Amino acid sequence: MRLPRPEQIWTHEQRYRILKSPDEIRELHDRVAKDPYRQTFHVQPIAGLSSDPNGFAYHKGVWHLYYQWCPWGAVHGIKYWYHVTSPDLIHWKNEGVGMAPDTVYDNMGCHSGSGIAVGDDLYLLYTGNHRDENWIRTPYTCAAKLGEDGKLTKLPKPLFGPRDDYSEHQRDPKVVYVPEKKKYYIFIGAQNLEKQGRALIYESDQPLEGWKFAGELKVPGFEAFGGMWECPCIVRISGKDVLIFSPQYTKLPGRAESTNHNVYMVGHMDYDTLTFTPDSGYQYLDFGFDFYAAQCAANVEDPDKAILISWIGLPDNHYPADPKDWEGTMIVPRELRIKDGKLYQTPVADLEKVWDGEAPADGTLPGACDMLVTVPEGAFDLNLFTKADGTGGFTIHYDQEKKALVIDKSKLDERFNDEVGEVLEVPVPDGVKNIRAIIDSCSVELYINDGASTFSAHVYPSAAEHGYTVTDGAQVKIWKIKPTVVDDFVV
Ligand code: FRU
C-alpha cells in the first residue's frame, strides 16, 4: 500500500536532467499513452509529472493554461511549464513546452506563477528556481512575454530577487490589476524566518517594470497558520475579495494526517493597509484527498464569476500511476460565484455540451460520466466503484449526528496514501440535497449541494469496480462524456 517515494528510486541527476530533444521521451509517451487510466476529458501530462497549474489567462479568444511539468517520470525534479490551450475550457490542445529552464536565474526549474493579458500581450510571471553548486536556493521573480507567433521571450533580468528577511521559500507570483488603485500587485507565497506561512506584496503601475516591495499581507488571526503559503491567489467576485492559498507543513482539522491543504477566505482586501479581512474563518476550497495549488484565471471579464483550475494531486502523495512514469491531472475548470456571502463552485457550464447521451441509471458506471444524484432530505449513501454485488467502493455516507458526509476510499481494491488518511469528512450542516459526481478514468470530483462544497480525489478502479449503489428514493441521472483531450505527443 505504501508506494516507494520516487525520490528514493530516482537519482538527483535523473530528476534534474534537462530535456534536450523530444526523442528522449517519445517512447515514454507511447508507453504512458497506453495506460488504461489515462484521462479522457481532463488535462494530463504527455508523460512524467504534472503538478501546479500556472499562467492561467484568457487572451484573444483562447484560454492559456500551463502546468508544472517534470518530463522524466512521476517525480519532482527539474520543472518546465507545459502549455495547453482551449477555446472553451473543455477541449484542450497540447501545445508543447511553454517555458524551459534555460537561464542562470531558473537553472533548476521554472517554478509556479501566473499570467495576465494586457492589451495585445500575454505576460507570464514565474519563479526562477536558481540553485548554486552547493544547492543553495535563490528564488527570482521573473517574467516572459508570449508573442503572436506563440514564441515566448523571457525578460533578460528578473523583476526582483528574494528578500533576505524571509526564508528561501518565496515563490509563486500571482499578478493582479486593481483598477481603483490603477496599479498591478504581485502576491508571493512565503515563509518568514520563524517558519510561518506568509504572503508578500509588491506593487507597480506597469506589469514588467518598476516593482517595489509594498509589505507583508496581513490577515488578522492567521499569523500562525502553516509553515509556508504556496500559490497565493486573489480574485474579486461580486464585489467580494476571495483569497486562496495552499498552506503546508501543518495538520488542519478534518484533514487527517495530511500536511498540504488548499483554503480560501471571503472578505475584503484593503490595498492601502495591505490587510485582508475575512468575513468569517477559512474554508477548504476542496475537502478531497487530492487537490492543491488552485489558481484563478486572469482576464475573466464577468465581475460576478471567476474561473478556477487546480491540480488533482498533493505534493507528498504518491499514486498507482507513479511506477508507470506519469502522475497528475487538472480538475475540470470551475466557475466560482458568491451567493449570500458564500462561495459556490460549479464545473464550467460548457461541460454539458460534451455530454454524450444519457446512460441508464441501472447501477453501472459507464466510464467517463457526469452523474447527478438528488435526494429527499435525511439519509444519504452513494457508493461509487462498487463490485457487481454492491460491496466495496468509494463510499459517501451522510452521518446525521455529525451532520457530515463521511467519504471513505479504504474499500477500493487499489489503495494508496493510506498513511495520510483514507477517510475524510465534509461538514454539511443543512443535510444533503444533491451530489454531482464528475468521473474520468482516474479521478472523481464531487459537487455537494449545488457546489457549496467540493471533494476531489484520484481513484484507480479495478476491472471489477464499475458499479454504484445509492439510497432508496434517490433520483439518479447519468450522462456519458465525450473525450475532449487528445493524448498526442507534442513537446
Ligand atoms: C507547489 C509548489 C510551488 C512551486 C512548485 C514547484 O506545489 O511547491 O510552491 O513553485 O510547486 O514545482
XYZ file of C-alpha atoms and ligand atoms in Angstrom:
503
model
C 0.000 0.000 0.000
C 2.822 2.386 0.784
C 4.301 3.217 -2.593
C 8.040 3.816 -2.666
C 8.836 7.502 -2.725
C 10.092 8.331 -6.242
C 12.886 10.388 -4.689
C 14.207 7.127 -3.265
C 14.304 5.499 -6.685
C 15.468 8.370 -8.866
C 18.944 9.797 -8.608
C 19.380 13.515 -8.400
C 20.937 13.543 -11.887
C 17.947 11.690 -13.348
C 15.423 14.072 -11.793
C 17.199 17.261 -12.790
C 18.232 16.292 -16.322
C 17.496 18.922 -18.977
C 15.340 17.715 -21.852
C 17.464 18.150 -24.970
C 15.201 16.597 -27.576
C 11.603 15.315 -27.764
C 13.076 11.966 -28.838
C 14.276 11.429 -25.303
C 10.681 10.947 -24.107
C 8.902 9.699 -27.243
C 8.923 6.064 -26.154
C 7.964 7.044 -22.644
C 4.906 8.823 -24.006
C 3.985 5.870 -26.240
C 4.067 3.612 -23.198
C 2.203 6.051 -20.923
C -0.486 6.702 -23.558
C -1.478 3.007 -23.419
C -2.275 3.109 -19.719
C -5.998 2.358 -19.207
C -6.085 5.049 -16.516
C -5.348 7.871 -18.990
C -7.927 10.622 -18.620
C -10.367 11.382 -21.434
C -11.622 14.873 -20.561
C -9.052 16.178 -18.082
C -5.727 17.862 -18.822
C -2.868 15.439 -18.032
C 0.885 15.246 -18.775
C 2.084 13.607 -22.005
C 4.461 11.685 -19.696
C 6.046 12.449 -16.343
C 4.553 14.643 -13.664
C 2.087 17.479 -13.993
C 1.554 19.433 -10.801
C 0.529 23.079 -10.192
C -1.459 24.945 -12.836
C 0.371 28.092 -13.976
C -0.177 31.179 -16.144
C -3.930 30.663 -16.492
C -5.422 33.511 -18.556
C -7.912 34.328 -21.282
C -6.311 36.118 -24.213
C -7.719 36.902 -27.664
C -10.399 34.220 -27.568
C -8.094 31.495 -26.223
C -7.685 30.067 -22.731
C -3.999 29.571 -21.968
C -3.049 27.149 -19.259
C 0.391 25.916 -18.278
C 1.353 23.382 -15.659
C 4.455 22.426 -13.730
C 5.986 19.585 -15.686
C 8.804 17.152 -14.950
C 9.169 15.181 -18.209
C 11.011 12.148 -16.886
C 8.562 10.459 -14.561
C 6.232 10.871 -11.592
C 8.845 12.719 -9.604
C 9.564 16.281 -8.531
C 12.790 17.358 -10.230
C 13.512 19.887 -12.941
C 10.337 21.810 -13.755
C 9.135 23.138 -17.124
C 5.877 24.930 -17.904
C 3.915 22.724 -20.308
C 1.373 24.682 -22.383
C -2.198 23.706 -23.295
C -4.870 25.880 -24.894
C -8.625 25.738 -25.205
C -11.419 27.697 -26.875
C -13.969 26.742 -24.195
C -12.195 25.339 -21.104
C -13.382 21.869 -22.150
C -11.488 20.907 -25.338
C -7.757 21.084 -24.676
C -4.885 21.006 -27.120
C -1.301 20.080 -26.245
C 0.969 22.924 -27.343
C 4.291 21.605 -26.052
C 6.884 23.121 -23.753
C 5.743 26.631 -22.848
C 8.751 27.614 -20.803
C 12.064 25.853 -20.231
C 14.693 26.301 -17.532
C 17.406 27.789 -19.731
C 18.777 30.852 -17.935
C 21.013 31.333 -14.934
C 18.009 32.577 -12.914
C 15.929 29.433 -13.470
C 18.723 26.858 -13.887
C 16.934 24.341 -11.626
C 13.405 24.946 -12.799
C 10.727 27.388 -13.892
C 8.541 27.198 -10.816
C 4.937 28.286 -10.435
C 3.406 31.584 -11.417
C 0.561 33.324 -13.168
C -0.391 35.121 -16.360
C -2.080 38.377 -17.262
C -3.101 39.762 -20.636
C -2.528 43.489 -21.111
C -3.658 44.887 -24.446
C -2.224 42.657 -27.151
C 0.271 40.963 -24.875
C 0.176 37.984 -22.575
C 2.696 38.187 -19.763
C 3.755 35.232 -17.673
C 5.280 35.724 -14.241
C 7.103 32.821 -12.712
C 9.645 31.799 -10.126
C 13.135 31.216 -11.402
C 14.437 28.459 -9.148
C 18.154 29.146 -9.068
C 20.485 26.841 -7.200
C 24.224 27.199 -6.892
C 26.805 24.406 -6.823
C 26.152 23.919 -3.088
C 22.428 23.566 -3.793
C 21.684 26.903 -2.084
C 18.442 28.239 -3.498
C 17.725 31.783 -4.687
C 14.160 32.263 -5.967
C 13.781 35.059 -8.525
C 10.516 36.570 -9.697
C 10.849 36.543 -13.469
C 8.658 37.478 -16.436
C 8.182 36.441 -20.039
C 6.010 37.561 -22.921
C 4.084 35.261 -25.254
C 4.348 36.597 -28.808
C 1.684 36.483 -31.557
C 3.741 33.688 -33.139
C 3.414 31.576 -29.990
C 7.084 32.132 -29.095
C 7.975 33.028 -25.551
C 10.556 35.695 -24.786
C 11.910 35.892 -21.278
C 12.923 39.251 -19.878
C 16.736 39.267 -19.584
C 16.633 40.153 -15.867
C 14.275 39.113 -13.042
C 11.666 41.635 -11.862
C 13.105 41.227 -8.376
C 15.026 38.785 -6.225
C 14.177 37.360 -2.827
C 14.138 39.380 0.410
C 16.697 38.372 2.973
C 14.322 38.944 5.906
C 12.314 35.863 4.829
C 13.459 32.273 4.261
C 14.383 30.820 0.844
C 10.676 29.965 0.384
C 9.486 32.955 -1.660
C 7.734 31.972 -4.849
C 4.593 31.565 -6.982
C 3.869 35.161 -8.123
C 0.185 35.878 -8.695
C -0.183 39.163 -10.558
C -3.444 41.152 -10.464
C -4.529 44.575 -11.671
C -6.543 46.638 -9.187
C -8.476 49.268 -11.165
C -9.289 51.613 -8.258
C -5.584 51.858 -7.401
C -4.554 51.892 -11.086
C -1.784 49.505 -10.073
C -0.562 45.974 -10.516
C 0.121 43.865 -7.449
C 2.074 40.648 -7.117
C 1.302 38.252 -4.264
C 4.230 35.955 -3.423
C 3.914 32.821 -1.297
C 6.462 32.990 1.514
C 7.791 31.767 4.811
C 9.169 34.107 7.469
C 12.301 33.437 9.483
C 10.153 31.926 12.266
C 8.989 29.395 9.647
C 5.436 30.739 9.456
C 3.487 30.988 6.211
C 3.092 34.473 4.770
C 2.288 36.298 1.530
C 4.392 39.245 0.362
C 3.006 42.053 -1.759
C 4.820 44.017 -4.475
C 3.325 46.904 -6.447
C 3.938 48.721 -9.698
C 1.997 50.820 -12.173
C 3.371 48.699 -15.013
C 3.363 44.931 -15.394
C 7.002 44.405 -16.405
C 8.967 47.047 -14.501
C 9.036 49.368 -11.529
C 8.198 46.716 -8.940
C 8.596 47.783 -5.294
C 8.080 45.731 -2.150
C 4.887 47.067 -0.564
C 4.887 44.889 2.556
C 3.623 41.695 4.070
C -0.007 40.756 3.604
C -1.799 40.974 6.942
C -4.597 38.516 7.584
C -5.745 39.124 11.182
C -5.991 35.848 13.072
C -3.814 33.932 10.601
C -0.358 34.853 11.876
C 0.376 31.233 12.795
C -1.310 29.172 10.130
C 1.031 26.733 8.442
C 4.716 26.920 7.643
C 4.504 28.166 4.053
C 1.696 29.620 1.933
C 2.206 28.215 -1.546
C 0.421 29.544 -4.607
C -1.433 32.568 -3.203
C -4.190 33.941 -5.407
C -6.701 36.743 -5.019
C -9.788 37.337 -7.104
C -12.785 39.658 -6.901
C -16.264 38.178 -7.335
C -19.456 40.250 -6.990
C -17.620 42.944 -5.017
C -16.068 40.466 -2.552
C -12.398 39.521 -2.458
C -11.544 35.843 -2.297
C -8.075 34.947 -1.009
C -6.877 31.455 -1.921
C -3.658 29.747 -0.885
C -2.131 26.354 -0.128
C -0.801 26.270 3.439
C 1.645 23.472 4.185
C 3.827 21.992 6.923
C 0.826 21.785 9.257
C -2.080 19.494 10.021
C -5.512 21.097 9.932
C -8.835 19.933 11.428
C -10.671 17.384 9.332
C -7.688 16.720 7.058
C -6.402 13.550 8.751
C -2.606 13.277 8.567
C -2.108 15.455 5.503
C 0.157 18.496 5.805
C -0.836 20.058 2.448
C -4.131 21.918 2.054
C -5.897 24.452 -0.135
C -8.021 27.060 1.631
C -9.949 30.222 0.838
C -11.433 33.143 2.703
C -14.130 35.503 1.515
C -13.594 39.062 2.719
C -12.163 42.438 1.856
C -8.678 43.327 0.615
C -7.501 46.805 1.571
C -4.540 47.688 -0.656
C -3.715 50.806 1.420
C -3.095 48.835 4.596
C -2.272 45.525 2.825
C -4.849 43.861 5.058
C -7.209 41.097 4.042
C -10.115 40.973 6.494
C -12.017 37.678 6.277
C -15.804 37.852 6.776
C -15.527 34.654 8.793
C -12.880 31.920 9.111
C -11.150 29.944 6.397
C -12.801 27.172 4.414
C -11.340 24.308 2.443
C -11.524 25.088 -1.235
C -11.989 21.365 -1.701
C -12.305 18.742 1.033
C -10.856 15.901 -1.053
C -7.807 13.684 -0.770
C -6.074 15.207 -3.795
C -6.440 18.908 -4.535
C -3.761 21.596 -4.444
C -2.243 24.803 -5.826
C -5.502 26.188 -7.218
C -5.417 29.463 -9.114
C -7.994 31.647 -10.859
C -7.739 32.716 -14.484
C -6.811 36.292 -15.321
C -8.830 38.433 -17.739
C -12.248 36.953 -16.993
C -14.461 39.902 -17.846
C -17.548 38.842 -15.857
C -17.446 40.648 -12.460
C -19.702 38.007 -10.889
C -17.677 34.944 -11.772
C -14.128 33.598 -11.504
C -12.671 30.548 -13.231
C -10.655 28.172 -11.084
C -8.189 25.432 -12.008
C -6.232 23.140 -9.753
C -4.036 20.060 -9.597
C -5.653 16.748 -8.610
C -2.698 15.647 -6.538
C -0.736 16.652 -3.444
C 2.977 17.384 -3.097
C 3.710 14.472 -0.748
C 1.284 11.911 -2.150
C 2.155 9.013 -4.458
C -0.174 7.316 -6.862
C -0.597 3.957 -8.596
C 0.379 5.573 -11.923
C 3.762 6.658 -10.497
C 5.561 3.409 -11.343
C 4.245 3.815 -14.902
C 6.045 7.175 -15.056
C 3.178 9.597 -15.046
C 1.076 11.373 -12.466
C -1.187 14.359 -12.126
C -4.202 15.784 -13.827
C -6.135 19.047 -13.605
C -9.697 19.409 -12.344
C -12.428 20.324 -14.793
C -12.222 24.144 -14.564
C -14.785 25.591 -12.185
C -16.955 28.683 -12.138
C -16.863 30.420 -8.766
C -19.731 32.619 -7.651
C -20.769 34.298 -4.428
C -24.320 33.796 -3.154
C -25.393 35.261 0.210
C -21.731 35.936 1.000
C -20.776 32.289 0.408
C -18.642 30.767 -2.331
C -20.209 28.253 -4.721
C -18.304 26.171 -7.257
C -19.700 24.502 -10.359
C -17.975 22.790 -13.279
C -17.833 25.139 -16.278
C -21.217 25.228 -17.954
C -19.897 24.003 -21.316
C -19.265 20.569 -19.833
C -22.903 19.848 -20.701
C -22.086 20.440 -24.383
C -19.914 17.318 -24.380
C -22.482 15.089 -22.775
C -22.780 12.011 -24.964
C -26.309 10.902 -24.219
C -27.893 9.626 -21.052
C -26.800 6.296 -19.629
C -29.345 4.081 -17.846
C -29.310 4.565 -14.074
C -29.009 0.805 -13.592
C -26.212 0.541 -11.051
C -23.352 0.521 -13.571
C -20.981 3.406 -14.199
C -20.494 3.894 -17.929
C -16.886 5.158 -17.689
C -16.369 8.891 -18.217
C -19.571 10.494 -16.969
C -21.376 13.287 -15.184
C -23.764 11.937 -12.552
C -26.382 13.861 -10.619
C -27.933 12.341 -7.522
C -30.834 14.176 -5.904
C -32.220 13.013 -2.587
C -35.083 13.744 -0.290
C -33.598 15.099 2.943
C -32.413 12.642 5.575
C -30.343 9.536 4.969
C -27.855 9.588 2.140
C -25.490 6.951 0.811
C -23.759 6.893 -2.518
C -21.165 4.209 -3.139
C -19.183 4.632 -6.334
C -16.967 1.982 -7.977
C -18.613 -0.900 -6.137
C -18.265 -4.554 -7.141
C -21.110 -6.211 -9.071
C -22.676 -7.384 -5.790
C -22.709 -3.820 -4.432
C -19.840 -4.289 -1.984
C -16.696 -2.198 -1.626
C -16.224 1.065 -3.418
C -15.611 4.720 -2.678
C -18.305 5.314 -0.110
C -20.084 8.588 0.604
C -22.248 8.383 3.698
C -24.196 11.153 5.428
C -23.793 10.866 9.191
C -26.873 12.575 10.574
C -25.383 13.004 14.036
C -22.151 14.548 12.836
C -24.021 16.405 10.108
C -21.175 15.497 7.792
C -20.535 13.398 4.741
C -18.034 10.695 5.581
C -16.054 9.768 2.478
C -14.067 6.547 2.660
C -11.785 5.151 -0.058
C -10.360 2.286 2.012
C -12.636 -0.340 0.497
C -11.302 0.085 -3.046
C -9.049 -2.623 -4.485
C -6.262 -0.156 -5.226
C -5.266 1.602 -2.006
C -2.682 4.364 -1.800
C -1.646 7.201 0.516
C -3.337 5.374 3.368
C -0.749 6.830 5.739
C -2.248 10.320 5.282
C -5.803 9.080 5.738
C -8.366 7.196 3.690
C -11.444 8.718 5.357
C -12.316 12.425 5.311
C -15.423 14.342 6.304
C -17.262 17.219 4.701
C -19.477 19.212 7.064
C -22.975 19.546 5.576
C -24.961 21.197 8.389
C -28.206 21.507 6.442
C -28.257 17.968 5.114
C -27.511 16.608 1.648
C -29.788 17.688 -1.176
C -27.733 16.742 -4.187
C -24.340 15.484 -5.277
C -22.884 15.813 -8.733
C -20.021 13.421 -9.474
C -17.706 14.030 -12.426
C -15.924 10.773 -13.190
C -12.984 10.139 -15.520
C -10.562 7.201 -15.787
C -8.622 8.013 -12.599
C -10.453 10.852 -10.873
C -13.717 11.801 -9.252
C -14.849 15.342 -8.414
C -17.886 15.744 -6.175
C -20.011 18.888 -6.026
C -22.167 18.823 -2.918
C -25.410 20.821 -2.603
C -25.050 22.817 -5.817
C -21.327 23.348 -5.221
C -21.435 24.662 -1.641
C -18.559 22.198 -1.019
C -16.433 20.073 -3.306
C -14.346 16.915 -2.913
C -11.729 15.767 -5.444
C -9.785 12.532 -5.435
C -7.756 10.169 -7.539
C -9.394 6.764 -7.871
C -7.991 3.827 -9.849
C -10.927 1.407 -10.080
C -10.118 -2.204 -10.951
C -11.912 -4.021 -13.779
C -14.393 -5.332 -11.209
C -15.227 -1.892 -9.759
C -17.740 -0.240 -12.059
C -20.951 -0.395 -10.113
C -22.681 2.074 -7.845
C -25.341 1.892 -5.174
C -27.447 4.706 -3.793
C -30.010 5.430 -1.048
C -33.539 4.275 -1.828
C -35.666 7.073 -3.163
C -32.751 8.968 -4.711
C -33.098 10.212 -8.245
C -30.080 9.422 -10.424
C -29.204 10.869 -13.813
C -26.033 9.907 -15.659
C -24.673 11.491 -18.803
C -21.711 9.967 -20.613
C -18.961 12.416 -21.542
C -17.196 12.571 -24.904
C -13.389 12.671 -24.930
C -12.163 16.275 -25.018
C -8.403 15.848 -24.702
C -6.194 14.332 -27.374
C -3.349 12.276 -25.994
C -0.896 13.356 -28.682
C 2.847 13.778 -28.452
C 3.661 17.471 -28.622
C 6.829 18.690 -26.984
C 3.515 23.809 -5.102
C 4.965 24.131 -5.425
C 5.172 25.611 -5.627
C 6.383 25.634 -6.516
C 6.147 24.452 -7.398
C 7.368 23.746 -7.899
O 3.163 22.500 -5.419
O 5.814 23.636 -4.412
O 5.301 26.351 -4.457
O 6.501 26.819 -7.253
O 5.361 23.557 -6.646
O 7.011 22.746 -8.791
